[in-house]
Short mmCIF file of C-alpha atoms and ligand atoms in Angstrom, two decimals:
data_model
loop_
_atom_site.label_atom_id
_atom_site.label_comp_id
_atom_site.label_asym_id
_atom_site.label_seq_id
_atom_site.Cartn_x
_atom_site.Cartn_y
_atom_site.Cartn_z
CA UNK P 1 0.00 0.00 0.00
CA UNK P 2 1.08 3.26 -1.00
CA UNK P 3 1.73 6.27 1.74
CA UNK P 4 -1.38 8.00 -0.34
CA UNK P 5 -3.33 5.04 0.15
CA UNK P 6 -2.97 4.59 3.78
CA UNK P 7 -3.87 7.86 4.55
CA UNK P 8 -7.02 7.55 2.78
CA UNK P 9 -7.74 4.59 4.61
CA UNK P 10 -7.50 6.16 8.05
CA UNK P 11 -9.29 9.36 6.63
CA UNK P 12 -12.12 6.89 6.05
CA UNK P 13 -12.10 4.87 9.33
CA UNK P 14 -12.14 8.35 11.07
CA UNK P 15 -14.87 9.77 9.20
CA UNK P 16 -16.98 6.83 9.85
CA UNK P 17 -16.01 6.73 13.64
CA UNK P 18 -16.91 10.43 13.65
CA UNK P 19 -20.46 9.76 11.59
CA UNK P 20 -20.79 6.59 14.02
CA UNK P 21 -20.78 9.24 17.25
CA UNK P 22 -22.71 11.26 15.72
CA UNK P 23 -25.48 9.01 14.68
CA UNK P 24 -25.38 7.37 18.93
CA UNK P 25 -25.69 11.43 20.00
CA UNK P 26 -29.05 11.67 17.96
CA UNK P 27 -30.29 7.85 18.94
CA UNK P 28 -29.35 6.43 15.25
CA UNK P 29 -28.03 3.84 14.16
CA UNK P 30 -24.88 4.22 12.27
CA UNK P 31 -25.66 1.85 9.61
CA UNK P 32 -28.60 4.41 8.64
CA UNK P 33 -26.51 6.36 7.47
CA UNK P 34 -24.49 6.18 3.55
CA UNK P 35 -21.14 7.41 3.33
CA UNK P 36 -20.42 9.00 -0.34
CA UNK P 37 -16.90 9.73 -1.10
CA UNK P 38 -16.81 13.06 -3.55
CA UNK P 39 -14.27 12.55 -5.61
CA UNK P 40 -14.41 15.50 -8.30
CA UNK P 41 -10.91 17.42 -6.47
CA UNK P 42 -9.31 13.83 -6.87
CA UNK P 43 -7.67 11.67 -9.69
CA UNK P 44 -7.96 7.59 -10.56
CA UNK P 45 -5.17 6.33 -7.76
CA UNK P 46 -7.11 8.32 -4.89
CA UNK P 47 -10.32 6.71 -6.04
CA UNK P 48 -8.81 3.47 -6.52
CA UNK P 49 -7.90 3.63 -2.86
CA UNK P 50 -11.23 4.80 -1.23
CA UNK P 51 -12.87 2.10 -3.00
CA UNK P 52 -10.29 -0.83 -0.99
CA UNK P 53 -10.59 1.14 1.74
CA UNK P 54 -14.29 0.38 1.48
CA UNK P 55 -16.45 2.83 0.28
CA UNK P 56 -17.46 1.99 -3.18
CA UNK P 57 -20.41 4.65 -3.62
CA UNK P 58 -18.67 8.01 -5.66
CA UNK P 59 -20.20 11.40 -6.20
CA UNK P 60 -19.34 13.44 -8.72
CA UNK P 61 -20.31 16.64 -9.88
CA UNK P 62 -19.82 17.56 -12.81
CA UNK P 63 -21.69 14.75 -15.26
CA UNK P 64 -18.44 14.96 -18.10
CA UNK P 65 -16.07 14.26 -14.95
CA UNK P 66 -18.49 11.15 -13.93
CA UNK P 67 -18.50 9.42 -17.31
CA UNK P 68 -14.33 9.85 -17.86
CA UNK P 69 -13.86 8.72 -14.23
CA UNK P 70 -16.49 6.08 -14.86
CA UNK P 71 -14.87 4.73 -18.25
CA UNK P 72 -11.17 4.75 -16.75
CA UNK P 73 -12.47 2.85 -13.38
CA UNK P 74 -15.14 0.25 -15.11
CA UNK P 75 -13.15 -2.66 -13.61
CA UNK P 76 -14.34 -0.97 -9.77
CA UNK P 77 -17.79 -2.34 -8.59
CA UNK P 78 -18.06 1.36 -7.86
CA UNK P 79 -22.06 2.60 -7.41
CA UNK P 80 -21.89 6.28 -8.84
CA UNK P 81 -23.56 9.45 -8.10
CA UNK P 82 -23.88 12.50 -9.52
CA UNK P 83 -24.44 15.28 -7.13
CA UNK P 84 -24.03 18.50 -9.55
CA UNK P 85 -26.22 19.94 -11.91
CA UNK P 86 -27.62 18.41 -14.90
CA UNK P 87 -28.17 19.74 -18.13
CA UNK P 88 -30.82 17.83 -19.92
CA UNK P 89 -28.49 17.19 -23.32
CA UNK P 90 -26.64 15.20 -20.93
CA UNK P 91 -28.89 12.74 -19.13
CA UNK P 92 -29.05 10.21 -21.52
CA UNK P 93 -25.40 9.82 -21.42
CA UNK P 94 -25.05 9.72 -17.66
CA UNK P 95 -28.28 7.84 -16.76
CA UNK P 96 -27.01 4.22 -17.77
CA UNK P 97 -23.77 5.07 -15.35
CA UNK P 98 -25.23 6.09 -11.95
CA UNK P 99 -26.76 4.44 -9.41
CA UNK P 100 -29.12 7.84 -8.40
CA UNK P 101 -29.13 11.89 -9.47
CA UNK P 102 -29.50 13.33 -6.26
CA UNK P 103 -29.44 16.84 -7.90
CA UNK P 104 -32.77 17.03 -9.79
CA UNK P 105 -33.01 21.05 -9.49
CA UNK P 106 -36.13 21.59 -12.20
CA UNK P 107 -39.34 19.46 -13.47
CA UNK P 108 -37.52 20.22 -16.58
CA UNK P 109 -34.54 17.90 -15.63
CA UNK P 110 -37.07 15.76 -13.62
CA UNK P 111 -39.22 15.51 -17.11
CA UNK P 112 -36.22 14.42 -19.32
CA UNK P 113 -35.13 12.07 -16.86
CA UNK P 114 -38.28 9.94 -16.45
CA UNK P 115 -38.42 10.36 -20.58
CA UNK P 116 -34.87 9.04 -21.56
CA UNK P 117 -34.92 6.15 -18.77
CA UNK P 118 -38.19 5.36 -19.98
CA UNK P 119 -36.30 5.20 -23.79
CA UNK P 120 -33.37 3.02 -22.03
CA UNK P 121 -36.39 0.75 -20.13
CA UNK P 122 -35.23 1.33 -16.45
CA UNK P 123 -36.10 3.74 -13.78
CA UNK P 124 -33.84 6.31 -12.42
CA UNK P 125 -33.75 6.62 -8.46
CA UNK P 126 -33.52 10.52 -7.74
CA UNK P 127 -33.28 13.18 -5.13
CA UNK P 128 -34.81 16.46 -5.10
CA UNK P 129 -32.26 19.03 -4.72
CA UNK P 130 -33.42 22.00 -2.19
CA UNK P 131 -31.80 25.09 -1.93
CA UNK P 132 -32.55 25.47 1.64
CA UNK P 133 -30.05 27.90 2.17
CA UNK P 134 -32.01 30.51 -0.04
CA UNK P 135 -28.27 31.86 -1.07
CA UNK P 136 -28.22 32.36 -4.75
CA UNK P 137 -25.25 30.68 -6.00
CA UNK P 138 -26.69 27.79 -4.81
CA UNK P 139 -28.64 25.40 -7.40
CA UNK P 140 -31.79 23.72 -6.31
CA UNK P 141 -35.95 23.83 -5.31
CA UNK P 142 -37.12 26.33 -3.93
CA UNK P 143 -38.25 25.08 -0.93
CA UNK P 144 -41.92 26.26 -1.67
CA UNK P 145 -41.35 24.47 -5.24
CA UNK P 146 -41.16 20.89 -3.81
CA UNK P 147 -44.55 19.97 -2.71
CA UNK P 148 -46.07 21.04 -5.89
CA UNK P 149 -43.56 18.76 -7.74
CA UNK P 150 -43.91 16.16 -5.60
CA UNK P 151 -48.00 15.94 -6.08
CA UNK P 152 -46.94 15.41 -10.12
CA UNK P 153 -44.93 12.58 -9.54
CA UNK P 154 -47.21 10.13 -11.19
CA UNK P 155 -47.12 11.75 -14.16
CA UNK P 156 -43.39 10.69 -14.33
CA UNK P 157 -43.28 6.41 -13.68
CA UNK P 158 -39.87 5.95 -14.61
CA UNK P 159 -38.30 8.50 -11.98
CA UNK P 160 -38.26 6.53 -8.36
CA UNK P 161 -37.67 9.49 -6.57
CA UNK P 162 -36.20 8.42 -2.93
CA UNK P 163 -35.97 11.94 -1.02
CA UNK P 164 -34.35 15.13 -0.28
CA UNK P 165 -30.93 16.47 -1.41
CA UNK P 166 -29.52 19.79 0.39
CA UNK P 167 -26.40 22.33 1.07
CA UNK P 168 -26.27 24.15 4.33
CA UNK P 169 -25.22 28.12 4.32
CA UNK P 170 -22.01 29.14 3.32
CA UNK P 171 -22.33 32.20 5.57
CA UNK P 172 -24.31 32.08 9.24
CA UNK P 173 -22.11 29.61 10.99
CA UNK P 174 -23.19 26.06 13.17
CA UNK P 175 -26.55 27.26 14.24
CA UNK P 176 -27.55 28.46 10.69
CA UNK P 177 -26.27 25.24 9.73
CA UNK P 178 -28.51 23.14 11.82
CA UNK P 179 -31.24 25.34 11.31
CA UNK P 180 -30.68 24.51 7.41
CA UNK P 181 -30.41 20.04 8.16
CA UNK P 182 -33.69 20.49 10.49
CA UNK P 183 -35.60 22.80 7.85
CA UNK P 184 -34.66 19.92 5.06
CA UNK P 185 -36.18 17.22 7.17
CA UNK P 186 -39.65 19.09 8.12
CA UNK P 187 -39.95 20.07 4.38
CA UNK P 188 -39.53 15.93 3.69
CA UNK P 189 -41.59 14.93 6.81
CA UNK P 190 -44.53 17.35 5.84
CA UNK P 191 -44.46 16.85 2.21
CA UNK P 192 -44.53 13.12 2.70
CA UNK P 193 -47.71 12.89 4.63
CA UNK P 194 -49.22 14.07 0.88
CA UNK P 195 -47.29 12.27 -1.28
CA UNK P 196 -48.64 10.29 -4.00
CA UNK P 197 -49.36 6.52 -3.37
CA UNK P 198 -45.57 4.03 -3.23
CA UNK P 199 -43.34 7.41 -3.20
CA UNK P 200 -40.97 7.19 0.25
CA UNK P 201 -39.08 10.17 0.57
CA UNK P 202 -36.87 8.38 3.44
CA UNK P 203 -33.53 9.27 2.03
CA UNK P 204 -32.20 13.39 3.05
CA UNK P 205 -28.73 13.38 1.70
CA UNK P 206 -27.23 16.03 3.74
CA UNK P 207 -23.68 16.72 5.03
CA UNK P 208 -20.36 17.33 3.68
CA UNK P 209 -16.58 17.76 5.56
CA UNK P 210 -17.52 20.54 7.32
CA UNK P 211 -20.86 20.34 8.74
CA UNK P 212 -21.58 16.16 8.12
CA UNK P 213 -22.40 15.46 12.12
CA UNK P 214 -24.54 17.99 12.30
CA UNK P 215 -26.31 16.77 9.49
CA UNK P 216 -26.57 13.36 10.46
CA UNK P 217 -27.64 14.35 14.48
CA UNK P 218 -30.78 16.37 12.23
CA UNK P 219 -31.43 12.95 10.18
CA UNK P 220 -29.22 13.06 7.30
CA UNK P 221 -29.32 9.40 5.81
CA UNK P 222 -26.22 9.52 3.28
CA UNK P 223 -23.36 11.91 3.79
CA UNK P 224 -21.47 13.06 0.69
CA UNK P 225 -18.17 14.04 1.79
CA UNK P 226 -15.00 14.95 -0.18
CA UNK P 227 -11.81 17.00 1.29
CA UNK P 228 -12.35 14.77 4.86
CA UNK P 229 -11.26 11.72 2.84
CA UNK P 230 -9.18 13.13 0.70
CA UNK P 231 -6.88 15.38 2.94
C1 PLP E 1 -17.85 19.02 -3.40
C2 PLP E 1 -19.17 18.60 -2.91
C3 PLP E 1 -19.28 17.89 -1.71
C4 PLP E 1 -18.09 17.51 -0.81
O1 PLP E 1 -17.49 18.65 -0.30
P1 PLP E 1 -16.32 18.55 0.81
O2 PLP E 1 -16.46 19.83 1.56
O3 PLP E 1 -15.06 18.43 0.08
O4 PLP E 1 -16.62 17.39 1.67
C5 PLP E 1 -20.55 17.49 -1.31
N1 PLP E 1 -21.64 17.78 -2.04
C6 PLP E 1 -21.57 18.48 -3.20
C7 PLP E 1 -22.82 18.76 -3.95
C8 PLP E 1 -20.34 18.90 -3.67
O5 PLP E 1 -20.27 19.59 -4.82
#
């Protein structure tokens, strides 16, 4: 094993000791919660090495990045996910690669999703990206855009959309922060009680280095976390 690699390997038994406390403080279990390696700051050896040291589920965000990565790593039994925007010229290239979009910002991309995997005969598991933060360089639902969506989600059958995807604040600091993780999980719990029949909203993918325990103690379910690993 390479210096590199051994790093990487503690880098992810800490992070999941540190999601593990986190998840006891808020009465969870740890294995509730998914741990996504972002690897869009790193290159093929660094991935190569998360995925031995375990975590096989990638997020990328940039949808050109995804599919070179994805090509150049095929022999990995790597579940991918893209976690950036997504123009609609470019869904029917990444949808046969991923395992879910969790960044479905527009019933435009949500439309041309459900249409191409319909084309390709599959259905794409999604997220609803929120921009819970309000801050406008973020992507994303408004929040006050999601419900509506959600009550037209049987007009798309061949999206299985699975729950909630969200940044916290750049600016405010840890209370603003928690304020944002809590804010993402009423919007889910309400908007579930109305949801059309066989959607579950359960997963809220929430968290990144800097603010993933918080996240998980306010019921983030996957983590999607990137510099932590890769420092
Ligand atoms: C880059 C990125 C992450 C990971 O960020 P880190 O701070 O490096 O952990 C998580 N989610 C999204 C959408 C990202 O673009």
């Amino acid at each position: 094993m390479t210096d590199a690699a051994r790093r990487i390997a503690e880098n992810v038994a800490r992070v999941r000791g540190r999601i593990a406390e986190a998840a006891a403080r808020a009465g969870r279990r740890p294995e509730a919660v998914q741990l996504i390696a972002v690897t869009k700051y790193v290159g093929l050896d660094e991935m190569r090495a998360v995925v031995a040291a375990g975590c096989a589920a990638l997020g990328e965000n940039r949808p050109q990045e995804l599919e070179r990565k994805a090509a150049s790593l095929h022999d990995l039994p790597i579940q991918w996910h893209l976690i950036g925007h997504l123009q609609r010229n470019k869904v029917r290239r990444v949808l046969p690669l991923v395992a879910m979009i969790q960044s479905v910002d527009s019933p435009r991309v949500l439309e041309a999703v459900d249409r191409i995997a319909g084309e390709l005969g599959r259905r794409a598991p999604v997220l609803l990206e929120v921009n819970v933060s309000g801050e406008s360089q973020k992507t994303g639902l408004d929040p006050q855009d999601v419900e509506p969506l959600v009550e037209t989600l049987e007009r798309f059958p061949h999206v299985e959309p699975r729950g909630l995807m969200a940044m916290s604040s750049i600016e405010g600091g840890s209370d603003r922060v928690r304020a944002d993780f809590a804010a993402v999980r009423e919007l889910r719990d309400r908007i579930q009680k109305n949801c059309p029949d066989g959607v579950n909203l359960a997963e809220l993918s929430m968290g990144m280095s800097g603010d993933f325990e918080v996240a998980v103690e306010e019921g983030a379910t996957i983590v999607r976390i990137g510099s932590a690993l890769f420092e």
